[in-house]
mmCIF file of C-alpha atoms and ligand atoms in Angstrom:
data_model
loop_
_atom_site.group_PDB
_atom_site.id
_atom_site.type_symbol
_atom_site.label_atom_id
_atom_site.label_comp_id
_atom_site.label_asym_id
_atom_site.label_seq_id
_atom_site.Cartn_x
_atom_site.Cartn_y
_atom_site.Cartn_z
ATOM 1 C CA MET W 116 93.725 86.122 67.905
ATOM 2 C CA ILE W 117 93.196 85.403 71.591
ATOM 3 C CA GLN W 118 90.148 83.675 73.010
ATOM 4 C CA TYR W 119 88.090 86.111 75.033
ATOM 5 C CA ILE W 120 85.526 85.373 77.736
ATOM 6 C CA GLY W 121 83.669 88.510 78.716
ATOM 7 C CA ILE W 122 80.623 89.050 80.901
ATOM 8 C CA GLU W 123 78.015 87.853 78.391
ATOM 9 C CA ARG W 124 80.046 84.768 77.511
ATOM 10 C CA ILE W 125 80.615 83.676 81.145
ATOM 11 C CA LYS W 126 76.888 84.088 81.772
ATOM 12 C CA GLU W 127 76.195 81.898 78.726
ATOM 13 C CA ILE W 128 78.699 79.237 79.867
ATOM 14 C CA VAL W 129 77.308 79.100 83.422
ATOM 15 C CA ARG W 130 73.721 79.041 82.108
ATOM 16 C CA ARG W 131 74.540 76.134 79.785
ATOM 17 C CA VAL W 132 76.412 74.103 82.418
ATOM 18 C CA GLY W 133 74.308 75.142 85.441
ATOM 19 C CA ALA W 134 75.846 77.024 88.382
ATOM 20 C CA ALA W 135 75.938 74.025 90.741
ATOM 21 C CA LYS W 136 77.429 71.678 88.142
ATOM 22 C CA PHE W 137 79.905 74.347 87.081
ATOM 23 C CA MET W 138 81.189 74.640 90.658
ATOM 24 C CA GLU W 139 81.321 70.883 91.183
ATOM 25 C CA GLY W 140 83.270 70.430 87.932
ATOM 26 C CA LEU W 141 85.606 73.247 88.891
ATOM 27 C CA ALA W 142 86.149 71.732 92.354
ATOM 28 C CA LEU W 143 87.296 68.488 90.695
ATOM 29 C CA GLU W 144 89.643 70.473 88.482
ATOM 30 C CA ILE W 145 91.070 72.324 91.506
ATOM 31 C CA GLU W 146 91.483 69.086 93.449
ATOM 32 C CA ALA W 147 93.343 67.486 90.523
ATOM 33 C CA ASP W 148 95.711 70.458 90.392
ATOM 34 C CA TYR W 149 96.311 70.364 94.181
ATOM 35 C CA ARG W 150 97.286 66.701 93.698
ATOM 36 C CA ARG W 151 100.171 67.836 91.481
ATOM 37 C CA TRP W 152 101.172 70.622 93.882
ATOM 38 C CA HIS W 153 104.911 69.977 93.457
ATOM 39 C CA GLU W 154 104.776 70.694 89.712
ATOM 40 C CA PHE W 155 103.816 74.332 90.300
ATOM 41 C CA ASP W 156 106.067 77.357 90.563
ATOM 42 C CA LYS W 157 104.332 79.153 93.473
ATOM 43 C CA SER W 158 104.680 82.487 95.215
ATOM 44 C CA PRO W 159 102.523 84.603 97.550
ATOM 45 C CA ARG W 160 100.556 87.141 95.549
ATOM 46 C CA HIS W 161 101.827 90.664 95.033
ATOM 47 C CA ALA W 162 99.582 93.103 96.910
ATOM 48 C CA ALA W 163 99.380 96.884 96.521
ATOM 49 C CA HIS W 164 97.558 98.212 99.580
ATOM 50 C CA SER W 165 95.802 101.526 100.083
ATOM 51 C CA PRO W 166 93.862 102.704 103.139
ATOM 52 C CA VAL W 167 90.588 101.521 101.544
ATOM 53 C CA GLY W 168 91.552 98.359 99.711
ATOM 54 C CA VAL W 169 94.049 96.234 97.867
ATOM 55 C CA ILE W 170 94.946 95.388 94.265
ATOM 56 C CA GLU W 171 96.661 92.048 93.804
ATOM 57 C CA LEU W 172 98.459 90.085 91.072
ATOM 58 C CA MET W 173 98.427 86.291 91.326
ATOM 59 C CA PRO W 174 100.832 84.453 89.001
ATOM 60 C CA ILE W 175 101.468 80.679 88.817
ATOM 61 C CA SER W 176 102.835 78.153 86.316
ATOM 62 C CA ASP W 177 103.143 74.378 85.953
ATOM 63 C CA GLY W 178 105.883 74.696 83.321
ATOM 64 C CA ARG W 179 103.433 74.283 80.439
ATOM 65 C CA ASP W 180 100.744 76.851 81.186
ATOM 66 C CA TYR W 181 101.125 80.179 82.971
ATOM 67 C CA THR W 182 98.275 82.194 84.463
ATOM 68 C CA PHE W 183 97.819 85.355 86.424
ATOM 69 C CA LYS W 184 94.813 87.076 87.944
ATOM 70 C CA TYR W 185 94.297 90.748 88.649
ATOM 71 C CA VAL W 186 91.928 91.133 91.601
ATOM 72 C CA ASN W 187 90.927 93.910 93.957
ATOM 73 C CA GLY W 188 89.278 94.003 97.376
ATOM 74 C CA HIS W 189 87.589 97.256 98.393
ATOM 75 C CA PRO W 190 85.032 96.719 101.202
ATOM 76 C CA LYS W 191 83.715 100.304 101.040
ATOM 77 C CA ASN W 192 82.941 100.076 97.312
ATOM 78 C CA THR W 193 79.409 98.762 97.849
ATOM 79 C CA ALA W 194 78.419 102.066 99.529
ATOM 80 C CA SER W 195 78.959 103.775 96.160
ATOM 81 C CA GLY W 196 77.295 101.044 94.098
ATOM 82 C CA LEU W 197 80.502 99.193 93.158
ATOM 83 C CA LEU W 198 81.546 95.600 93.798
ATOM 84 C CA THR W 199 83.985 94.799 96.619
ATOM 85 C CA VAL W 200 85.838 92.278 94.424
ATOM 86 C CA THR W 201 86.445 92.421 90.647
ATOM 87 C CA ALA W 202 88.926 90.388 88.614
ATOM 88 C CA PHE W 203 90.210 89.288 85.229
ATOM 89 C CA GLY W 204 92.908 86.835 84.215
ATOM 90 C CA VAL W 205 95.192 85.559 81.468
ATOM 91 C CA LEU W 206 96.197 82.026 80.446
ATOM 92 C CA ALA W 207 99.411 81.760 78.412
ATOM 93 C CA ASP W 208 101.707 79.145 76.802
ATOM 94 C CA VAL W 209 105.013 78.807 78.634
ATOM 95 C CA ASP W 210 106.820 77.620 75.468
ATOM 96 C CA THR W 211 106.024 80.669 73.369
ATOM 97 C CA GLY W 212 104.960 83.150 76.035
ATOM 98 C CA TYR W 213 101.893 83.851 73.918
ATOM 99 C CA PRO W 214 98.629 84.476 75.778
ATOM 100 C CA ARG W 215 95.830 82.086 74.688
ATOM 101 C CA LEU W 216 92.898 83.368 76.735
ATOM 102 C CA ILE W 217 91.882 86.536 78.517
ATOM 103 C CA SER W 218 88.854 86.164 80.718
ATOM 104 C CA GLU W 219 86.637 87.965 83.147
ATOM 105 C CA LEU W 220 87.195 86.514 86.618
ATOM 106 C CA THR W 221 84.728 88.462 88.762
ATOM 107 C CA PHE W 222 81.920 85.916 88.470
ATOM 108 C CA THR W 223 84.542 83.200 88.190
ATOM 109 C CA THR W 224 86.258 84.216 91.446
ATOM 110 C CA ALA W 225 82.958 83.858 93.297
ATOM 111 C CA LEU W 226 82.378 80.464 91.631
ATOM 112 C CA ARG W 227 85.922 79.219 92.331
ATOM 113 C CA THR W 228 85.975 80.510 95.910
ATOM 114 C CA ALA W 229 82.757 78.638 96.658
ATOM 115 C CA ALA W 230 84.013 75.544 94.800
ATOM 116 C CA MET W 231 87.235 75.623 96.856
ATOM 117 C CA SER W 232 85.329 76.183 100.125
ATOM 118 C CA ALA W 233 83.034 73.227 99.443
ATOM 119 C CA LEU W 234 85.996 71.093 98.362
ATOM 120 C CA ALA W 235 87.891 71.863 101.589
ATOM 121 C CA ALA W 236 84.729 71.120 103.583
ATOM 122 C CA ARG W 237 84.358 67.756 101.841
ATOM 123 C CA TRP W 238 87.713 66.788 103.316
ATOM 124 C CA ALA W 239 87.390 68.533 106.692
ATOM 125 C CA ALA W 240 83.729 68.800 107.779
ATOM 126 C CA ARG W 241 81.908 65.924 109.429
ATOM 127 C CA PRO W 242 80.183 63.944 106.622
ATOM 128 C CA SER W 243 76.886 64.229 108.533
ATOM 129 C CA SER W 244 76.940 68.083 108.277
ATOM 130 C CA ARG W 245 73.540 69.398 107.180
ATOM 131 C CA VAL W 246 73.244 72.850 108.802
ATOM 132 C CA MET W 247 75.352 75.830 107.717
ATOM 133 C CA ALA W 248 75.423 79.322 109.184
ATOM 134 C CA MET W 249 76.294 82.082 106.734
ATOM 135 C CA ILE W 250 77.657 85.287 108.238
ATOM 136 C CA GLY W 251 77.987 87.989 105.576
ATOM 137 C CA ASN W 252 75.333 87.714 102.881
ATOM 138 C CA GLY W 253 76.946 89.857 100.163
ATOM 139 C CA ALA W 254 78.200 89.064 96.658
ATOM 140 C CA GLN W 255 79.860 85.718 97.518
ATOM 141 C CA ALA W 256 76.957 84.330 99.549
ATOM 142 C CA GLU W 257 74.712 82.690 96.902
ATOM 143 C CA PHE W 258 77.703 80.908 95.376
ATOM 144 C CA GLN W 259 78.690 79.508 98.768
ATOM 145 C CA ALA W 260 75.117 78.445 99.566
ATOM 146 C CA ILE W 261 74.647 76.647 96.232
ATOM 147 C CA ALA W 262 78.054 74.928 96.332
ATOM 148 C CA PHE W 263 77.486 73.648 99.888
ATOM 149 C CA ARG W 264 73.954 72.502 99.090
ATOM 150 C CA HIS W 265 75.148 70.658 96.000
ATOM 151 C CA MET W 266 78.505 69.293 97.149
ATOM 152 C CA LEU W 267 77.959 68.755 100.895
ATOM 153 C CA GLY W 268 74.213 68.138 101.117
ATOM 154 C CA ILE W 269 73.467 71.158 103.320
ATOM 155 C CA ARG W 270 69.721 71.267 104.094
ATOM 156 C CA GLU W 271 69.462 74.252 106.449
ATOM 157 C CA LEU W 272 70.980 77.711 106.022
ATOM 158 C CA ARG W 273 71.039 80.119 108.944
ATOM 159 C CA LEU W 274 71.696 83.638 107.681
ATOM 160 C CA PHE W 275 72.982 86.821 109.282
ATOM 161 C CA ASP W 276 74.361 90.081 107.907
ATOM 162 C CA THR W 277 74.714 93.444 109.627
ATOM 163 C CA ASP W 278 72.922 94.843 106.554
ATOM 164 C CA PRO W 279 69.419 93.287 106.476
ATOM 165 C CA ARG W 280 69.081 94.179 102.769
ATOM 166 C CA ALA W 281 71.932 91.789 101.964
ATOM 167 C CA THR W 282 70.008 88.956 103.663
ATOM 168 C CA ASP W 283 66.783 89.985 101.801
ATOM 169 C CA LYS W 284 68.686 89.759 98.529
ATOM 170 C CA LEU W 285 70.215 86.373 99.408
ATOM 171 C CA ILE W 286 66.828 84.884 100.357
ATOM 172 C CA ARG W 287 65.272 86.293 97.144
ATOM 173 C CA ASN W 288 68.052 84.914 94.909
ATOM 174 C CA LEU W 289 68.091 81.485 96.537
ATOM 175 C CA ALA W 290 64.308 81.228 96.144
ATOM 176 C CA ALA W 291 64.585 82.208 92.457
ATOM 177 C CA PHE W 292 67.408 79.683 91.976
ATOM 178 C CA GLY W 293 65.176 76.969 93.423
ATOM 179 C CA LEU W 294 66.733 75.534 96.582
ATOM 180 C CA GLU W 295 63.348 74.063 97.591
ATOM 181 C CA ASP W 296 64.873 71.324 99.723
ATOM 182 C CA VAL W 297 66.820 73.821 101.854
ATOM 183 C CA ASN W 298 65.281 75.327 104.963
ATOM 184 C CA ILE W 299 66.367 78.984 105.046
ATOM 185 C CA MET W 300 66.288 80.818 108.364
ATOM 186 C CA ARG W 301 66.964 84.478 108.930
ATOM 187 C CA CYS W 302 68.717 85.117 112.246
ATOM 188 C CA ALA W 303 68.959 88.221 114.425
ATOM 189 C CA SER W 304 72.655 87.889 115.257
ATOM 190 C CA THR W 305 75.797 85.938 114.444
ATOM 191 C CA ALA W 306 75.465 84.028 117.732
ATOM 192 C CA GLU W 307 71.909 82.956 116.848
ATOM 193 C CA ALA W 308 72.919 81.884 113.327
ATOM 194 C CA VAL W 309 75.906 79.866 114.525
ATOM 195 C CA ARG W 310 73.997 78.031 117.300
ATOM 196 C CA GLY W 311 73.418 74.423 116.189
ATOM 197 C CA ALA W 312 75.333 74.795 112.898
ATOM 198 C CA ASP W 313 77.643 72.035 111.636
ATOM 199 C CA ILE W 314 79.471 74.412 109.302
ATOM 200 C CA VAL W 315 79.954 78.168 109.679
ATOM 201 C CA THR W 316 80.856 80.247 106.631
ATOM 202 C CA THR W 317 82.093 83.779 107.269
ATOM 203 C CA ALA W 318 82.228 86.001 104.168
ATOM 204 C CA THR W 319 82.176 89.482 105.629
ATOM 205 C CA ALA W 320 84.050 92.470 104.228
ATOM 206 C CA ASP W 321 85.733 94.934 106.538
ATOM 207 C CA LYS W 322 89.350 96.086 106.220
ATOM 208 C CA ARG W 323 90.269 95.548 109.864
ATOM 209 C CA ASN W 324 90.833 92.808 112.405
ATOM 210 C CA ALA W 325 87.132 92.219 112.967
ATOM 211 C CA VAL W 326 85.911 89.644 115.466
ATOM 212 C CA VAL W 327 82.946 88.081 113.715
ATOM 213 C CA LEU W 328 83.219 84.759 115.554
ATOM 214 C CA THR W 329 84.140 84.544 119.248
ATOM 215 C CA PRO W 330 85.324 81.411 121.115
ATOM 216 C CA GLU W 331 82.058 80.769 123.002
ATOM 217 C CA MET W 332 80.147 80.481 119.685
ATOM 218 C CA ILE W 333 82.199 77.482 118.574
ATOM 219 C CA ALA W 334 80.939 73.977 119.374
ATOM 220 C CA GLU W 335 82.815 70.682 119.192
ATOM 221 C CA GLY W 336 82.922 69.178 115.716
ATOM 222 C CA MET W 337 82.192 72.386 113.798
ATOM 223 C CA HIS W 338 83.857 73.189 110.518
ATOM 224 C CA LEU W 339 84.615 76.880 109.938
ATOM 225 C CA ASN W 340 84.891 78.149 106.373
ATOM 226 C CA ALA W 341 86.554 81.529 106.956
ATOM 227 C CA VAL W 342 86.476 83.334 103.601
ATOM 228 C CA GLY W 343 86.502 87.043 104.395
ATOM 229 C CA GLY W 344 89.861 87.374 106.197
ATOM 230 C CA ASP W 345 92.220 87.537 103.236
ATOM 231 C CA CYS W 346 94.551 90.512 103.692
ATOM 232 C CA PRO W 347 97.054 91.795 106.246
ATOM 233 C CA GLY W 348 95.001 93.489 108.986
ATOM 234 C CA LYS W 349 91.711 91.926 107.705
ATOM 235 C CA THR W 350 90.532 88.932 109.737
ATOM 236 C CA GLU W 351 87.232 87.551 111.043
ATOM 237 C CA LEU W 352 87.997 85.031 113.807
ATOM 238 C CA HIS W 353 89.008 85.664 117.395
ATOM 239 C CA ALA W 354 92.557 84.250 117.659
ATOM 240 C CA ASP W 355 91.552 81.983 120.574
ATOM 241 C CA ILE W 356 89.388 79.965 118.171
ATOM 242 C CA LEU W 357 92.531 79.065 116.234
ATOM 243 C CA ARG W 358 94.347 78.318 119.495
ATOM 244 C CA ARG W 359 91.769 75.751 120.677
ATOM 245 C CA ALA W 360 93.541 72.530 121.576
ATOM 246 C CA ASP W 361 91.195 70.585 119.296
ATOM 247 C CA ALA W 362 91.454 72.972 116.308
ATOM 248 C CA ARG W 363 93.015 71.985 112.989
ATOM 249 C CA VAL W 364 93.765 74.846 110.615
ATOM 250 C CA ILE W 365 93.907 74.122 106.887
ATOM 251 C CA VAL W 366 95.496 76.675 104.569
ATOM 252 C CA GLU W 367 96.054 76.841 100.824
ATOM 253 C CA PHE W 368 99.685 77.985 100.454
ATOM 254 C CA GLU W 369 101.360 78.496 103.823
ATOM 255 C CA PRO W 370 103.713 81.399 102.876
ATOM 256 C CA GLN W 371 100.742 83.425 101.576
ATOM 257 C CA SER W 372 98.348 82.446 104.371
ATOM 258 C CA ARG W 373 100.839 83.491 107.064
ATOM 259 C CA ILE W 374 100.654 87.008 105.580
ATOM 260 C CA GLU W 375 96.943 87.188 104.722
ATOM 261 C CA GLY W 376 94.949 84.522 106.529
ATOM 262 C CA GLU W 377 93.448 84.236 109.996
ATOM 263 C CA VAL W 378 96.802 82.724 111.048
ATOM 264 C CA GLN W 379 98.489 86.124 110.563
ATOM 265 C CA GLN W 380 97.273 86.707 114.149
ATOM 266 C CA LEU W 381 99.570 83.958 115.465
ATOM 267 C CA ASP W 382 103.311 83.465 115.381
ATOM 268 C CA ALA W 383 104.995 81.584 112.561
ATOM 269 C CA SER W 384 105.470 78.403 114.623
ATOM 270 C CA PHE W 385 101.699 77.861 114.924
ATOM 271 C CA PRO W 386 100.990 74.576 113.106
ATOM 272 C CA VAL W 387 98.903 74.647 109.913
ATOM 273 C CA ILE W 388 98.056 71.957 107.375
ATOM 274 C CA GLU W 389 98.423 72.731 103.682
ATOM 275 C CA PHE W 390 95.449 71.531 101.648
ATOM 276 C CA SER W 391 97.746 69.766 99.166
ATOM 277 C CA ASP W 392 98.985 67.531 102.009
ATOM 278 C CA VAL W 393 95.370 66.598 102.727
ATOM 279 C CA VAL W 394 94.567 65.562 99.142
ATOM 280 C CA LEU W 395 97.946 63.835 98.772
ATOM 281 C CA GLY W 396 97.350 61.813 101.951
ATOM 282 C CA ALA W 397 100.284 63.300 103.898
ATOM 283 C CA ALA W 398 97.976 64.843 106.534
ATOM 284 C CA ARG W 399 94.413 64.359 107.729
ATOM 285 C CA ALA W 400 92.089 67.342 107.843
ATOM 286 C CA ARG W 401 90.010 65.744 110.623
ATOM 287 C CA GLU W 402 90.761 62.808 112.896
ATOM 288 C CA ASN W 403 87.529 62.595 114.851
ATOM 289 C CA ASP W 404 84.040 64.131 115.106
ATOM 290 C CA ARG W 405 84.938 66.343 118.062
ATOM 291 C CA GLN W 406 87.714 68.370 116.442
ATOM 292 C CA VAL W 407 87.073 71.865 115.134
ATOM 293 C CA THR W 408 88.356 72.232 111.586
ATOM 294 C CA ILE W 409 89.046 75.646 110.096
ATOM 295 C CA PHE W 410 89.550 76.318 106.412
ATOM 296 C CA ASP W 411 91.489 79.602 106.533
ATOM 297 C CA SER W 412 90.640 80.602 102.950
ATOM 298 C CA VAL W 413 92.485 83.468 101.284
ATOM 299 C CA GLY W 414 92.280 82.381 97.644
ATOM 300 C CA PHE W 415 95.395 80.984 95.971
ATOM 301 C CA ALA W 416 96.624 81.395 92.379
ATOM 302 C CA LEU W 417 96.346 77.652 91.717
ATOM 303 C CA GLU W 418 92.546 77.907 91.982
ATOM 304 C CA ASP W 419 92.533 80.596 89.282
ATOM 305 C CA PHE W 420 94.910 78.516 87.144
ATOM 306 C CA SER W 421 92.396 75.642 87.380
ATOM 307 C CA SER W 422 89.537 78.056 86.628
ATOM 308 C CA LEU W 423 91.156 79.530 83.516
ATOM 309 C CA ARG W 424 91.937 76.096 82.073
ATOM 310 C CA TYR W 425 88.418 74.885 82.921
ATOM 311 C CA LEU W 426 86.955 77.953 81.212
ATOM 312 C CA GLU W 427 89.154 77.488 78.142
ATOM 313 C CA ARG W 428 87.805 73.949 77.753
ATOM 314 C CA LEU W 429 84.157 74.879 78.318
ATOM 315 C CA HIS W 430 84.467 77.870 75.983
ATOM 316 C CA ARG W 431 85.681 75.523 73.230
ATOM 317 C CA ASP W 432 83.351 72.595 73.963
ATOM 318 C CA ILE W 433 79.967 74.236 74.454
ATOM 319 C CA GLY W 434 80.079 76.245 71.231
ATOM 320 C CA GLY W 435 77.962 79.353 70.787
ATOM 321 C CA SER W 436 79.441 82.821 70.457
ATOM 322 C CA GLN W 437 83.244 82.811 70.736
ATOM 323 C CA PRO W 438 84.562 86.356 70.470
ATOM 324 C CA LYS W 439 88.303 86.861 70.020
ATOM 325 C CA LEU W 440 90.679 89.729 70.791
ATOM 326 C CA ASP W 441 93.334 91.033 68.404
ATOM 327 C CA LEU W 442 95.822 91.551 71.225
ATOM 328 C CA ILE W 443 98.967 90.125 69.561
ATOM 329 C CA PRO W 444 99.879 91.324 66.038
ATOM 330 C CA PRO W 445 99.845 88.587 63.383
ATOM 331 C CA VAL W 446 103.268 89.573 61.979
ATOM 332 C CA ARG W 447 104.382 88.359 58.556
ATOM 333 C CA ASP W 448 108.110 88.779 59.349
ATOM 334 C CA PRO W 449 108.722 88.538 63.128
ATOM 335 C CA LYS W 450 111.808 90.781 62.783
ATOM 336 C CA ASP W 451 109.821 93.465 61.021
ATOM 337 C CA LEU W 452 107.440 94.548 63.770
ATOM 338 C CA PHE W 453 107.786 98.199 62.683
ATOM 339 C CA GLY W 454 106.847 97.307 59.135
ATOM 340 C CA ASP W 455 103.754 95.647 60.456
ATOM 341 C CA LEU W 456 102.882 98.716 62.520
ATOM 342 C CA LEU W 457 103.090 100.865 59.389
ATOM 343 C CA SER W 458 101.326 98.413 57.131
ATOM 344 C CA GLY W 459 97.861 99.265 58.466
ATOM 345 C CA ARG W 460 98.629 102.977 58.183
ATOM 346 C CA GLU W 461 99.836 102.620 54.583
ATOM 347 C CA GLN W 462 96.726 100.703 53.693
ATOM 348 C CA GLN W 463 94.633 103.375 55.357
ATOM 349 C CA GLN W 464 96.475 106.123 53.416
ATOM 350 C CA VAL W 465 95.985 104.192 50.191
ATOM 351 C CA ARG W 466 92.286 103.912 50.992
ATOM 352 C CA VAL W 467 92.096 107.656 51.767
ATOM 353 C CA ARG W 468 93.853 108.502 48.444
ATOM 354 C CA ALA W 469 91.565 106.204 46.582
ATOM 355 C CA VAL W 470 88.584 108.137 47.968
HETATM 356 P P1 LIG Y 151 80.382 92.114 99.967
HETATM 357 O O1 LIG Y 151 80.861 93.464 100.373
HETATM 358 O O2 LIG Y 151 79.515 91.973 98.775
HETATM 359 O O3 LIG Y 151 79.632 91.405 101.194
HETATM 360 C C1 LIG Y 151 80.129 91.407 102.501
HETATM 361 C C2 LIG Y 151 78.936 91.429 103.461
HETATM 362 O O4 LIG Y 151 79.433 91.304 104.805
HETATM 363 C C3 LIG Y 151 78.130 92.718 103.408
HETATM 364 O O5 LIG Y 151 76.781 92.439 103.100
HETATM 365 C C4 LIG Y 151 78.300 93.321 104.816
HETATM 366 O O6 LIG Y 151 77.131 93.984 105.248
HETATM 367 C C5 LIG Y 151 78.573 92.076 105.643
HETATM 368 N N1 LIG Y 151 79.267 92.296 106.912
HETATM 369 C C6 LIG Y 151 80.332 93.114 107.159
HETATM 370 N N2 LIG Y 151 80.705 93.004 108.453
HETATM 371 C C7 LIG Y 151 79.870 92.092 109.017
HETATM 372 C C8 LIG Y 151 79.775 91.521 110.327
HETATM 373 N N3 LIG Y 151 80.605 91.873 111.294
HETATM 374 N N4 LIG Y 151 78.799 90.607 110.552
HETATM 375 C C9 LIG Y 151 77.948 90.230 109.563
HETATM 376 N N5 LIG Y 151 77.997 90.734 108.312
HETATM 377 C C10 LIG Y 151 78.949 91.642 108.044
HETATM 378 O O7 LIG Y 151 81.729 91.246 99.777
HETATM 379 P P2 LIG Y 151 81.868 89.843 99.031
HETATM 380 O O8 LIG Y 151 82.265 90.021 97.619
HETATM 381 O O9 LIG Y 151 80.694 88.988 99.381
HETATM 382 O O10 LIG Y 151 83.160 89.292 99.767
HETATM 383 C C11 LIG Y 151 83.090 88.907 101.109
HETATM 384 C C12 LIG Y 151 84.492 88.767 101.660
HETATM 385 O O11 LIG Y 151 85.133 87.637 101.055
HETATM 386 C C13 LIG Y 151 85.385 89.959 101.369
HETATM 387 O O12 LIG Y 151 86.120 90.248 102.536
HETATM 388 C C14 LIG Y 151 86.287 89.488 100.248
HETATM 389 O O13 LIG Y 151 87.530 90.149 100.248
HETATM 390 C C15 LIG Y 151 86.416 88.026 100.611
HETATM 391 N N6 LIG Y 151 86.765 87.130 99.491
HETATM 392 C C16 LIG Y 151 87.598 86.119 99.771
HETATM 393 C C17 LIG Y 151 87.917 85.214 98.780
HETATM 394 C C18 LIG Y 151 88.802 84.050 99.101
HETATM 395 O O14 LIG Y 151 89.233 83.332 98.200
HETATM 396 N N7 LIG Y 151 89.062 83.801 100.357
HETATM 397 C C19 LIG Y 151 87.405 85.361 97.483
HETATM 398 C C20 LIG Y 151 86.506 86.406 97.243
HETATM 399 C C21 LIG Y 151 86.192 87.286 98.263
#
């Protein structure tokens, strides 16, 4: 039997741990895995594009455990009442090839994306950062707001979305969650939200080269957490922001980010810093308070690997309901798979005859 974490179970786990603590714990897990970057067998994800979205497979292994995530990105989905991003994933043993866990990863992707964003900002943003602008107030937004409040000490959020109902929802959810010590301001435009911010998070969804942030909006010392540009032909930043002489661009896995990140707009010689080099001390994310740091987030398989192992541990440790899936047959003779297939049928026939 395989461990199974479905929607009710992930809600139970996050409720028990607390959303902020969950993300902080996950960020530590992700950081620890980035520190052993060279142990991983890595590849850019496999993407199947259509005119309206993308479906992606994200495999990775450290030689002991193997994981993959199935994830989609369909910006127009929300117009018909569907999520832009949904996901699930599998954790398996490399030695036997047997899967150990299958888990929902829709909530988990939002939690891990925010955990990764806050982790990158811990290394790259000025430590005195207290004000964050949030452009795009959809499904990812609460997770980002809570992670940055908890892990960075953000005390003012400046919100803007082209859909005012998304901002209404974000304000409502953050009030219900209880961010009493955070001053929340609704802004009339991206430019207004960004003015005076230490950190700018962009989490918009639009399958095109959008220009959400323009060069004149960017002030010295800012940290940009660019989450929404994560596919070929889907970006959020004007390329001249990346080209600023004082800009430092941090990516997760360079071969994937060159295809999917904001840096797809620039040629392959444009210098980027891999996050693993930052945590391993081979590069510095920021050298002074005047530089503009940019976390060009696309989401890398390692973060889902960390998430699945973190979930496996929490699932075991916190107790409660632990449903399992009968996905792999419990064969009596491994060379007699056919016999095992028939065995249920025979038993059924015997039962039918007995009736
Ligand atoms: P969503 O559709 O729920 O929300 C996106 C919001 O952006 C919407 O409310 C929309 O009105 C708003 N928006 C669109 N264009 C805008 C603009 N120009 N200015 C201001 N607001 C604008 O999507 P979501 O699930 O919150 O995801 C947001 C983005 O993050 C998507 O592009 C998704 O693909 C991406 N994402 C990235 C990662 C990662 O690891 N980097 C992980 C998950 C999602």
